[in-house]
Amino acid sequence: MPVPWFFLSLALGRNPVVLSLERVVGPQDTARCSPGLSCHLWDGDVLCLPGSLVSAPGPVLVPTGLQTELVLRCYKDTNCDLCVRVDIHLAVHGYWEEPEDEEEFGIAEDPAIEEPRNASLQAHVVLSFQAYPTARCVLLEVQVPAALVQPGQSVGSVVFECFEAALGAEVRIWSYTQPRYQKELNLTQQLPALPVLNVSAHGNDVHLVVDIPEDQRFGLSLYWNQVPGPAKPWWHRNLTGPQTITLNHTDLVPCLCIQVWRLEPDSVRTSICPFREDPRAHRNLWRAAQLQLLPPRAWRLDAPCSLPAEATLCWQAPDGGPCQPLVPPLPRENVTVNKALEFPLLKGHPNICVQVSTWEKQELQECLWADSLGPLKDDMLLVETRGPQDNRSLCALEPSGCTPLLSRASTRAARLGGPLLQDVQSGQCLQLWDGDLGALWACPMEKYIHRRWALVWMACLLLAAVLFLLLLLKKNHVKAAARSRAALLLYSADDAGFERLVGALASALFQLPLRVAVDLWSRRELSAQGPLAWFHAQRRQTLQEGGVVVLLFSPGAVALCREWLQDATSAPGAHGPHDAFAASLSCLLPDFLQGRAPGRYVGAYFDRLLSPDAVPALFRSVPVFSLPSQLPEFLGTLQGPAAPHPWRLAERAEQVSRALQPALDSCFRAPGTGRGMGPEAEDRT
């Protein structure tokens, strides 16, 4: 949902003014009253019949003043109409009359008379509104508690919002009570006849909605109000009728101003700058600001608006630490944007940078000579301080501060104090600045690199070699894992419970890892190719990659094998469209009959679901394992030469056993075994 930003009305003419308009959302009229009062707005409009004046029976509530305020009533985010909010001030009018006989004879007051004097006051206030061609009357019911009833005193106000009106309309407002105890109040107001400019944020966009009458033409300009300096135009259009201009939020800066004027000779122009306090505009300004080097030794801060900031020079060491300000001897100074500023230096250096900061934080830093003089250098900056009687002292600028040369500190500058002093005296250091208070010297440090750095480099190379070997080992391990053995699972879909058990086994084997192929995961290919073609393709790929075909025997699978062995000249009866096991028997049996099965096939069956002698003798020429009791041996056979150590194999077998247990329990709870196992067996086709 877009968030409203602010809303502005520009009234242009001989006396231009700028009005801030509040936004009211929704088409319903409302009423609210000041604290202590209660008020209610009657539904619908009422007849505007003031009636004749009547005498007040005692203290009554009457309107004493009218105030209006222009607001925007919005039905959608950008669909707003001008609306008049009315504030009615109320006061208590009249007194309770004292009976003459009580004053003359001192008769006690009647409690029945005293009771209404302590009661609350209630009034029906009528508010009449006329603005051609609209006329409305609304009724407000207001009640004042007894504690606030003081004759002649104001009790508060009630606010009605609101009456819609057109730009440039003359509105007339009356207010009175029913019955009417005094002359009605009236107010006449001329609404602005010129455009209403709504500025609102909508996601990443800013909408300028200009409400202009269709028959009038206006000029609209967006410009940067730069101080000092003339305004810099950015966008200008001549408009006729209502318009919506969309800006990206990144275009906002604090000095972006809006100017509107009539397209007629000698028209007055009205300008507003609504983004001065907007946080996003200030962030955009710093993002747009850029530091530029101007040859030979000048720099400039380019920005659309003026910046309340200071600039200073600093020394940036190549180790990535903070840039150390050169103060003293070089003082801070206020920044003037878009104006060339001279460096108080004799020569440039890549390590000298410019910092621009506000009183809160540093905003910009640029090492302006980095492009022309190359990257940062490992130079030592020496600060020379000059005192009275030509006394001079040198210190080296380090992260811990300015270390005096020839001191006993345990820093690099202190250890090299003597040689650095000789370099300055012999002219091997570059003088960057020379003034009355001192000087700056940049001394190269390449020749002072100790031999111990060679050992550091050798250690780094040795570490890199070790890391390279570890990377190779890890890469080989990843390749070995990527070349994990393939396994094709064949089974007879006896019922849904057995299929869930096969699915659990396939998922557990996939985590070992093994590259598992099973028809449960290839239903779409089975439907497209047919069970026999799918089995041929999977068997050929598995065996070519050195994998193994796993025959999962169940009562249904045993029955299919016996049926095939009894009549090898014809296929078994019809089976389901996804029954790859029945389709595969024509290819499996020749491998077993001709002795090609060992090393390529493995058999398995589940405990308590099938007895060991139920497996046909023909298939016992390959290892047949009972699951989960023989899981370690089964997993070792599947993984082949890449099988892990026995203790690791036992851990994996335990993991597979835990994964199978829920499916096994579900399978054994079903009534019966074999192809009749489970309640879904009767529906198998």
XYZ file of C-alpha atoms in Angstrom:
685
model
C 0.000 0.000 0.000
C 1.474 3.399 -0.979
C 2.296 5.708 1.899
C 1.053 9.336 1.636
C 3.893 11.824 1.788
C 2.470 15.303 1.805
C -0.067 17.333 -0.112
C 0.312 20.870 -1.324
C -2.061 23.404 -2.818
C -0.564 26.211 -4.853
C -2.808 29.252 -5.098
C -1.466 31.528 -7.828
C -2.533 35.073 -8.554
C -1.657 38.575 -7.452
C -0.981 37.348 -3.892
C 0.351 33.797 -4.199
C 0.221 31.633 -1.092
C 1.121 28.039 -0.267
C -1.371 25.976 1.734
C -0.682 22.654 3.421
C -3.615 20.297 2.905
C -4.382 17.292 5.080
C -5.538 14.064 3.467
C -8.883 12.464 4.482
C -9.423 8.916 3.244
C -12.911 7.572 2.511
C -16.232 8.921 1.223
C -18.106 8.991 4.581
C -18.866 12.221 6.426
C -17.782 12.201 10.071
C -18.122 14.335 13.187
C -15.901 14.632 16.238
C -15.995 16.906 19.245
C -13.581 18.312 21.784
C -12.844 16.419 25.032
C -15.740 16.300 27.490
C -18.450 16.587 24.823
C -20.292 13.822 23.021
C -21.597 14.249 19.494
C -23.428 12.260 16.852
C -23.920 12.914 13.118
C -27.388 12.009 11.864
C -27.500 9.749 8.836
C -28.281 11.536 5.593
C -28.997 15.182 4.942
C -31.918 17.098 6.521
C -34.179 19.914 5.303
C -32.703 23.375 5.650
C -35.553 25.046 7.658
C -34.207 27.515 10.234
C -37.633 28.358 11.667
C -38.485 31.330 13.853
C -36.625 32.563 16.895
C -37.901 31.220 20.236
C -37.047 32.181 23.800
C -34.650 29.973 25.682
C -36.301 28.204 28.685
C -32.978 28.392 30.529
C -29.341 27.684 29.676
C -29.107 26.349 26.097
C -26.244 25.315 23.841
C -25.736 27.596 20.817
C -23.037 27.986 18.107
C -20.846 31.049 18.585
C -18.265 30.790 15.802
C -17.390 29.061 12.528
C -13.959 28.126 11.192
C -13.136 26.302 7.976
C -10.145 24.358 6.737
C -9.412 22.969 3.288
C -8.571 19.265 3.133
C -8.309 16.601 0.429
C -10.855 13.773 0.415
C -9.225 10.833 -1.348
C -11.041 7.769 -2.649
C -7.909 6.149 -4.036
C -4.228 6.914 -3.714
C -4.253 9.579 -6.395
C -7.994 10.361 -6.758
C -8.628 13.295 -4.416
C -11.185 16.121 -4.284
C -11.094 19.441 -2.474
C -13.203 19.373 0.694
C -14.190 21.966 3.354
C -13.907 20.982 7.021
C -16.078 23.072 9.401
C -15.300 23.699 13.073
C -18.327 24.945 15.109
C -17.567 26.629 18.444
C -20.279 26.168 21.116
C -21.164 28.054 24.292
C -23.892 28.056 26.962
C -26.432 30.862 26.494
C -29.041 32.014 29.042
C -29.625 31.522 32.816
C -32.038 29.747 35.138
C -34.574 32.279 36.476
C -34.958 32.434 40.289
C -38.648 32.362 41.462
C -39.663 35.727 43.008
C -41.462 34.197 46.011
C -38.334 32.251 47.023
C -36.242 35.414 47.064
C -38.876 37.462 48.935
C -40.011 34.953 51.526
C -36.986 32.656 51.688
C -38.954 29.567 50.682
C -36.727 26.513 50.141
C -36.119 25.405 46.553
C -38.236 22.614 45.184
C -36.026 19.536 44.421
C -38.027 18.998 41.236
C -36.881 22.439 40.041
C -33.260 21.929 41.167
C -32.895 18.661 39.230
C -32.898 20.124 35.654
C -30.342 22.730 36.736
C -27.844 19.916 37.433
C -28.639 18.009 34.249
C -26.566 17.938 31.035
C -27.443 20.099 28.018
C -28.311 18.707 24.604
C -28.610 20.608 21.328
C -29.383 19.826 17.693
C -27.008 21.921 15.581
C -27.791 22.358 11.890
C -24.931 23.015 9.443
C -25.975 24.381 6.043
C -23.594 24.459 3.065
C -24.073 26.036 -0.372
C -21.616 26.015 -3.274
C -23.179 26.198 -6.710
C -24.671 23.807 -7.756
C -24.495 21.946 -4.406
C -26.658 22.596 -1.313
C -26.568 20.410 1.803
C -27.762 20.470 5.418
C -26.539 18.075 8.095
C -27.702 17.647 11.705
C -25.282 17.251 14.601
C -26.486 16.137 18.016
C -24.229 17.495 20.790
C -24.439 16.819 24.544
C -22.573 18.720 27.280
C -22.176 17.183 30.750
C -23.534 19.121 33.737
C -20.028 19.838 35.018
C -19.288 21.979 31.932
C -22.589 23.916 31.970
C -21.545 27.445 32.938
C -23.781 30.193 31.521
C -21.897 32.477 29.175
C -18.885 30.154 28.948
C -17.507 28.276 25.918
C -17.746 24.488 26.232
C -15.701 23.392 23.204
C -16.352 22.686 19.563
C -17.582 20.031 17.131
C -15.854 19.359 13.811
C -17.659 18.169 10.680
C -15.757 16.747 7.730
C -16.514 17.510 5.152
C -18.346 19.330 2.323
C -16.923 18.722 -1.136
C -16.438 21.758 -3.363
C -14.865 22.635 -6.686
C -11.767 24.718 -7.277
C -12.606 28.415 -7.430
C -16.102 27.975 -5.965
C -17.696 30.437 -3.539
C -19.049 28.559 -0.513
C -21.566 29.824 2.070
C -22.025 28.160 5.433
C -24.762 28.738 8.045
C -25.151 27.225 11.501
C -28.072 27.356 13.945
C -29.929 25.151 16.435
C -33.331 23.517 16.285
C -35.252 25.185 17.823
C -33.422 28.422 16.959
C -32.568 30.541 20.002
C -30.490 33.179 18.198
C -29.676 34.505 14.745
C -27.868 31.952 12.587
C -24.120 32.232 12.068
C -22.891 32.552 8.465
C -19.559 32.439 6.668
C -18.630 33.030 3.010
C -15.343 31.777 1.554
C -13.773 31.845 -1.893
C -11.837 28.641 -2.669
C -8.575 28.830 -4.649
C -9.131 28.672 -8.383
C -5.709 27.326 -9.269
C -4.036 23.936 -9.330
C -3.737 21.506 -6.462
C -0.425 19.626 -6.470
C -0.438 16.290 -4.653
C 2.981 14.766 -3.965
C 2.887 11.157 -2.761
C 5.240 8.192 -2.555
C 4.103 5.024 -4.320
C 6.696 2.254 -3.818
C 9.893 3.449 -5.502
C 8.071 6.171 -7.441
C 7.018 9.688 -6.451
C 3.847 11.015 -8.103
C 3.266 14.726 -8.718
C -0.477 14.945 -9.445
C -1.363 18.428 -10.722
C -5.102 19.174 -10.653
C -5.524 21.858 -13.334
C -8.818 22.882 -15.003
C -8.984 21.515 -18.517
C -9.310 24.952 -20.115
C -6.292 26.502 -18.363
C -2.609 26.234 -19.224
C 0.216 26.304 -16.692
C 3.955 25.935 -16.710
C 5.596 23.447 -14.328
C 9.337 23.408 -13.701
C 11.543 21.238 -11.518
C 14.888 22.787 -10.654
C 17.791 22.569 -8.211
C 17.870 25.599 -5.950
C 21.619 25.829 -5.406
C 22.991 28.158 -2.749
C 25.171 29.954 -3.628
C 24.608 30.251 -7.336
C 21.637 30.500 -9.682
C 18.912 27.866 -9.886
C 19.765 25.001 -12.213
C 16.783 23.869 -14.375
C 16.229 20.113 -14.470
C 12.774 19.550 -16.026
C 10.189 21.867 -17.613
C 6.760 21.282 -19.163
C 3.769 23.361 -20.280
C 0.578 21.669 -19.055
C -3.076 21.801 -19.978
C -5.603 20.086 -17.756
C -4.854 17.534 -15.001
C -1.445 15.885 -15.224
C 0.534 13.221 -13.318
C 4.330 13.378 -13.355
C 6.236 10.339 -12.042
C 9.694 10.636 -10.504
C 11.936 7.894 -9.228
C 12.749 8.231 -5.529
C 16.442 8.328 -6.453
C 15.820 11.689 -8.213
C 14.909 13.415 -4.950
C 17.440 15.784 -3.390
C 16.849 18.416 -0.668
C 17.180 21.371 -3.060
C 14.742 19.985 -5.663
C 12.015 22.620 -5.998
C 8.735 22.898 -7.915
C 7.603 26.079 -9.661
C 4.126 26.667 -11.121
C 2.829 29.678 -13.077
C 0.105 30.711 -15.525
C 1.116 30.754 -19.181
C 0.272 34.416 -19.590
C 2.342 37.623 -19.691
C 3.748 38.921 -16.399
C 2.337 35.996 -14.399
C 3.513 35.470 -10.847
C 5.546 32.316 -10.249
C 5.165 30.359 -7.029
C 7.913 27.980 -5.883
C 8.088 25.360 -3.154
C 10.930 23.057 -2.097
C 9.125 20.132 -0.389
C 12.057 17.734 0.012
C 14.329 19.758 2.299
C 13.721 17.582 5.356
C 13.181 14.264 3.603
C 15.730 11.607 4.752
C 15.736 9.824 1.394
C 16.552 13.070 -0.399
C 19.560 13.641 1.876
C 20.806 10.074 1.276
C 20.446 10.577 -2.483
C 22.412 13.822 -2.263
C 25.411 12.084 -0.683
C 25.192 9.283 -3.254
C 25.263 11.854 -6.072
C 28.183 13.815 -4.607
C 31.557 13.184 -6.275
C 35.105 14.340 -5.574
C 37.186 15.244 -8.629
C 40.895 16.011 -9.048
C 41.616 19.143 -11.054
C 45.174 19.487 -12.407
C 47.659 20.456 -11.287
C 46.835 20.511 -7.536
C 43.134 21.370 -7.108
C 39.977 19.445 -6.305
C 36.226 19.995 -6.423
C 33.145 18.499 -4.771
C 30.366 18.131 -7.369
C 26.806 17.888 -5.966
C 23.329 19.107 -7.001
C 22.828 20.915 -3.657
C 24.968 22.591 -1.058
C 26.309 20.305 1.668
C 26.791 21.232 5.336
C 30.136 19.478 5.565
C 33.840 19.962 6.207
C 36.809 18.694 4.210
C 40.254 17.689 5.334
C 43.258 15.871 3.902
C 44.287 12.501 5.311
C 46.996 9.878 4.820
C 45.788 6.418 3.772
C 48.187 3.561 4.517
C 48.052 0.547 2.167
C 47.189 -1.824 5.035
C 43.529 -0.769 4.860
C 43.418 1.026 8.210
C 41.570 4.300 8.801
C 42.722 7.348 6.879
C 44.604 9.566 9.362
C 43.741 13.286 9.171
C 46.642 15.646 8.552
C 45.498 18.056 11.294
C 47.679 19.816 12.237
C 49.351 21.164 10.167
C 46.532 21.262 7.579
C 43.261 22.570 9.122
C 39.684 21.598 8.293
C 37.610 23.916 6.112
C 33.961 24.165 5.092
C 33.095 22.718 1.707
C 31.684 24.847 -1.103
C 30.210 22.522 -3.712
C 30.979 22.908 -7.415
C 33.942 25.198 -6.667
C 37.610 24.419 -7.247
C 39.703 24.267 -4.064
C 43.504 24.325 -4.023
C 45.587 21.646 -2.296
C 48.093 23.351 0.039
C 50.745 20.914 -1.179
C 53.962 21.046 -3.135
C 53.445 17.706 -4.848
C 50.789 15.021 -5.079
C 50.966 11.520 -3.621
C 48.645 8.492 -4.113
C 48.251 8.053 -0.332
C 46.857 11.575 0.212
C 43.054 11.492 0.262
C 40.209 13.954 0.791
C 37.658 13.305 3.529
C 34.260 15.034 3.511
C 32.218 14.643 6.690
C 29.288 16.112 8.580
C 29.156 16.630 12.321
C 27.631 13.142 12.597
C 29.833 10.930 10.422
C 32.203 10.711 7.485
C 30.334 10.639 4.187
C 32.945 10.658 1.403
C 36.605 9.762 0.970
C 38.576 9.740 -2.270
C 42.290 9.254 -2.936
C 42.239 11.512 -5.971
C 45.793 10.789 -7.179
C 45.280 7.008 -7.252
C 44.447 7.063 -10.988
C 47.313 9.307 -12.129
C 50.063 8.245 -9.686
C 49.201 4.565 -9.260
C 48.102 2.498 -6.261
C 48.839 3.227 -2.614
C 52.518 3.039 -1.659
C 54.176 1.597 1.435
C 55.709 4.974 2.285
C 56.226 6.379 5.774
C 54.805 9.885 6.289
C 57.047 12.060 8.473
C 55.611 15.165 10.138
C 58.154 17.916 10.828
C 57.227 20.431 13.522
C 59.072 23.742 13.791
C 59.272 25.658 17.046
C 60.946 28.852 18.263
C 64.685 29.350 17.734
C 64.527 26.986 14.721
C 63.856 23.904 16.878
C 62.725 21.002 14.717
C 61.310 17.592 15.560
C 60.248 14.694 13.343
C 57.630 12.033 14.029
C 56.254 9.235 11.848
C 52.503 8.973 11.318
C 51.420 5.457 12.354
C 48.037 3.923 13.344
C 48.924 4.406 17.015
C 49.743 8.101 16.501
C 52.735 10.168 15.508
C 55.798 8.283 16.799
C 58.937 10.451 17.428
C 61.982 9.248 15.539
C 64.878 7.874 17.643
C 62.419 6.893 20.385
C 62.325 3.584 22.250
C 58.855 2.617 21.088
C 58.388 -0.861 19.644
C 57.049 0.319 16.283
C 58.513 0.116 12.814
C 59.149 3.858 12.676
C 61.038 3.810 15.996
C 63.206 0.882 14.892
C 64.054 2.685 11.641
C 64.279 6.185 13.150
C 67.982 6.710 12.391
C 67.883 5.562 8.743
C 64.670 7.563 8.111
C 66.289 10.705 9.505
C 69.261 10.167 7.189
C 66.875 9.730 4.229
C 65.277 13.108 4.977
C 68.653 14.808 5.264
C 69.986 13.187 2.080
C 66.925 14.146 0.013
C 65.635 10.608 -0.539
C 62.208 11.560 0.879
C 59.592 13.481 -1.120
C 58.571 16.805 0.469
C 54.778 17.161 0.167
C 54.213 20.381 2.099
C 56.304 23.199 3.538
C 54.933 25.905 5.808
C 55.839 28.167 8.683
C 54.807 25.549 11.269
C 56.424 22.526 9.666
C 56.615 20.178 6.705
C 55.452 16.768 5.452
C 57.794 14.122 4.009
C 56.958 10.828 2.300
C 59.823 8.327 2.673
C 59.908 5.064 0.615
C 60.166 1.870 2.677
C 61.010 -0.752 0.013
C 64.691 -1.012 0.973
C 63.816 -1.649 4.617
C 61.901 -4.861 3.985
C 63.611 -7.451 6.196
C 64.765 -10.844 5.051
C 62.372 -12.449 7.458
C 59.623 -11.675 4.957
C 61.188 -14.339 2.750
C 60.423 -16.892 5.461
C 56.884 -15.568 5.618
C 56.560 -16.009 1.872
C 57.930 -19.543 2.092
C 55.465 -20.365 4.855
C 52.667 -18.923 2.739
C 53.765 -21.009 -0.250
C 53.942 -24.130 1.907
C 50.491 -23.421 3.276
C 49.195 -22.865 -0.258
C 50.695 -26.225 -1.333
C 49.020 -28.008 1.595
C 45.715 -26.360 0.788
C 46.132 -27.349 -2.856
C 46.710 -30.987 -1.877
C 43.695 -30.934 0.414
C 41.661 -29.447 -2.419
C 42.790 -32.222 -4.741
C 41.872 -34.865 -2.173
C 38.481 -33.281 -1.657
C 38.019 -33.049 -5.407
C 38.854 -36.735 -5.817
C 36.459 -37.542 -3.004
C 33.742 -35.528 -4.704
C 34.467 -37.268 -7.999
C 34.312 -40.655 -6.283
C 31.019 -39.669 -4.719
C 29.805 -38.445 -8.098
C 30.811 -41.832 -9.628
C 28.859 -43.780 -6.975
C 27.595 -47.154 -8.197
C 24.272 -47.439 -10.002
C 21.535 -49.792 -8.783
C 18.344 -50.744 -10.648
C 15.551 -52.028 -8.369
C 13.052 -54.512 -9.849
C 10.044 -55.659 -7.862
C 6.494 -56.865 -8.254
C 3.902 -54.298 -7.191
C 1.967 -56.672 -4.924
C 0.042 -53.867 -3.191
C 0.349 -50.268 -2.005
C 2.018 -51.300 1.270
C 4.780 -53.183 -0.523
C 5.298 -50.262 -2.928
C 5.774 -47.920 0.051
C 8.325 -50.380 1.453
C 10.224 -50.419 -1.877
C 10.103 -46.604 -1.998
C 11.571 -46.376 1.509
C 14.394 -48.767 0.533
C 15.145 -46.802 -2.647
C 15.282 -43.502 -0.750
C 17.578 -44.976 1.915
C 19.959 -46.407 -0.717
C 20.012 -43.057 -2.500
C 21.450 -41.453 0.656
C 24.476 -43.842 0.840
C 24.987 -42.567 -1.892
C 23.916 -44.932 -4.672
C 22.439 -43.865 -7.987
C 19.117 -45.657 -7.699
C 16.689 -46.265 -10.554
C 13.206 -47.572 -9.737
C 9.948 -47.441 -11.652
C 8.266 -45.609 -8.735
C 10.299 -42.534 -9.667
C 9.812 -42.883 -13.430
C 6.048 -43.151 -13.941
C 6.025 -40.617 -16.768
C 8.794 -42.411 -18.698
C 7.068 -45.756 -18.125
C 3.810 -44.435 -19.549
C 5.580 -42.899 -22.552
C 7.968 -45.784 -23.386
C 6.214 -48.840 -21.970
C 7.597 -51.104 -19.187
C 9.707 -53.311 -21.487
C 11.439 -50.465 -23.318
C 12.019 -48.587 -20.043
C 13.581 -51.714 -18.432
C 15.823 -52.363 -21.459
C 17.165 -48.781 -21.356
C 17.733 -48.775 -17.582
C 19.350 -52.248 -17.549
C 21.726 -51.387 -20.387
C 22.797 -48.075 -18.755
C 23.227 -49.677 -15.302
C 25.350 -52.574 -16.546
C 27.446 -50.359 -18.845
C 28.345 -48.177 -15.844
C 29.353 -51.204 -13.757
C 26.180 -51.150 -11.670
C 23.993 -53.952 -10.372
C 20.377 -55.033 -10.891
C 18.552 -55.802 -7.616
C 15.698 -58.336 -7.729
C 13.353 -57.777 -4.779
C 11.450 -61.034 -4.259
C 7.969 -60.973 -2.803
C 5.103 -63.471 -2.967
C 3.874 -61.747 -6.127
C 7.339 -61.793 -7.731
C 7.817 -65.483 -6.901
C 4.447 -66.298 -8.443
C 5.338 -64.424 -11.650
C 8.684 -66.241 -11.900
C 7.071 -69.668 -11.469
C 4.402 -68.813 -13.998
C 7.100 -67.847 -16.504
C 9.263 -70.909 -15.778
C 6.302 -73.254 -16.241
C 5.533 -71.835 -19.656
C 8.618 -69.990 -21.027
C 7.127 -69.755 -24.508
C 4.471 -67.219 -23.566
C 4.429 -64.177 -21.361
C 2.501 -64.149 -18.102
C -0.959 -62.765 -17.890
C -1.790 -59.085 -18.194
C -0.320 -56.785 -15.629
C -0.447 -53.114 -14.733
C 0.941 -50.466 -17.140
C 3.834 -49.759 -14.743
C 4.754 -53.398 -13.875
C 8.390 -53.370 -14.985
C 9.126 -56.655 -13.161
C 6.726 -58.697 -15.295
C 8.075 -57.043 -18.440
C 11.685 -57.693 -17.464
C 11.443 -61.484 -17.037
C 12.020 -62.100 -20.756
C 15.428 -60.408 -20.431
C 16.341 -61.665 -16.956
C 15.861 -65.411 -17.485
C 18.359 -65.772 -20.404
C 21.090 -64.153 -18.256
C 20.446 -66.659 -15.463
C 20.010 -69.668 -17.777
C 23.259 -68.870 -19.652
C 25.337 -68.094 -16.517
C 25.758 -64.368 -17.165
C 23.962 -63.251 -13.952
C 26.777 -63.420 -11.309
C 28.334 -60.015 -10.702
C 25.478 -58.288 -12.484
C 22.456 -59.290 -10.387
C 21.690 -59.406 -6.652
C 18.598 -60.846 -4.986
C 16.878 -59.699 -1.785
C 13.679 -60.336 0.163
C 12.180 -58.943 3.373
C 12.135 -60.928 6.625
C 8.742 -62.326 7.694
C 7.390 -61.552 4.221
C 9.038 -64.490 2.388
C 10.935 -67.566 3.444
C 14.447 -68.194 2.011
C 13.398 -71.430 0.152
C 10.576 -69.577 -1.590
C 13.095 -67.927 -3.944
C 13.254 -70.056 -7.141
C 16.446 -72.113 -7.367
C 17.356 -70.555 -10.719
C 17.908 -67.158 -9.041
C 20.078 -68.507 -6.217
C 23.079 -68.466 -8.520
C 23.581 -64.877 -7.342
C 23.752 -63.640 -3.726
C 20.285 -63.435 -2.152
C 20.026 -61.380 1.074
C 17.382 -61.256 3.776
C 16.428 -57.701 4.777
C 16.947 -56.079 7.169
C 18.878 -58.844 8.980
C 21.594 -59.019 6.282
C 21.727 -55.303 5.469
C 25.529 -54.874 6.016
C 26.351 -57.665 3.540
C 23.682 -56.389 1.134
C 25.074 -52.835 1.198
C 28.653 -54.083 0.808
C 27.687 -56.061 -2.299
C 25.831 -53.058 -3.794
C 28.726 -50.642 -3.294
C 31.267 -53.125 -4.606
C 34.963 -52.147 -4.454
C 34.064 -48.669 -3.138
C 32.441 -50.123 -0.007
C 33.648 -48.400 3.211
C 35.193 -50.059 6.278
C 33.027 -52.611 8.120
C 32.329 -50.241 11.036
C 31.204 -47.571 8.614
C 29.154 -50.143 6.718
C 27.418 -51.174 9.958
C 26.503 -47.522 10.632
C 24.984 -47.164 7.179
C 23.082 -50.422 7.609
C 21.643 -49.084 10.875
C 20.547 -45.904 9.087
C 18.841 -47.894 6.322
C 17.167 -50.162 8.892
C 15.716 -47.174 10.748
C 14.438 -45.743 7.475
C 12.737 -49.049 6.571
C 11.134 -49.727 9.950
C 7.975 -47.538 9.587
C 7.211 -49.035 6.169
C 7.866 -52.574 7.459
C 5.550 -52.073 10.436
C 2.827 -50.713 8.154
C 3.276 -53.624 5.792
C 3.105 -56.335 8.502
C 0.070 -54.813 10.165
C -1.887 -55.439 6.982
C -3.957 -58.689 7.023
C -2.362 -61.569 5.146
C 0.855 -61.692 3.149
C 1.920 -62.035 -0.442
C -0.136 -60.601 -3.276
C -3.178 -60.606 -1.038
C -1.467 -58.508 1.617
C -3.164 -55.244 2.542
C -6.665 -53.894 1.952
C -5.740 -52.587 -1.499
C -4.786 -55.976 -2.917
C -8.307 -56.691 -4.122
C -8.217 -53.620 -6.390
C -4.932 -54.603 -8.115
C -5.316 -55.038 -11.849
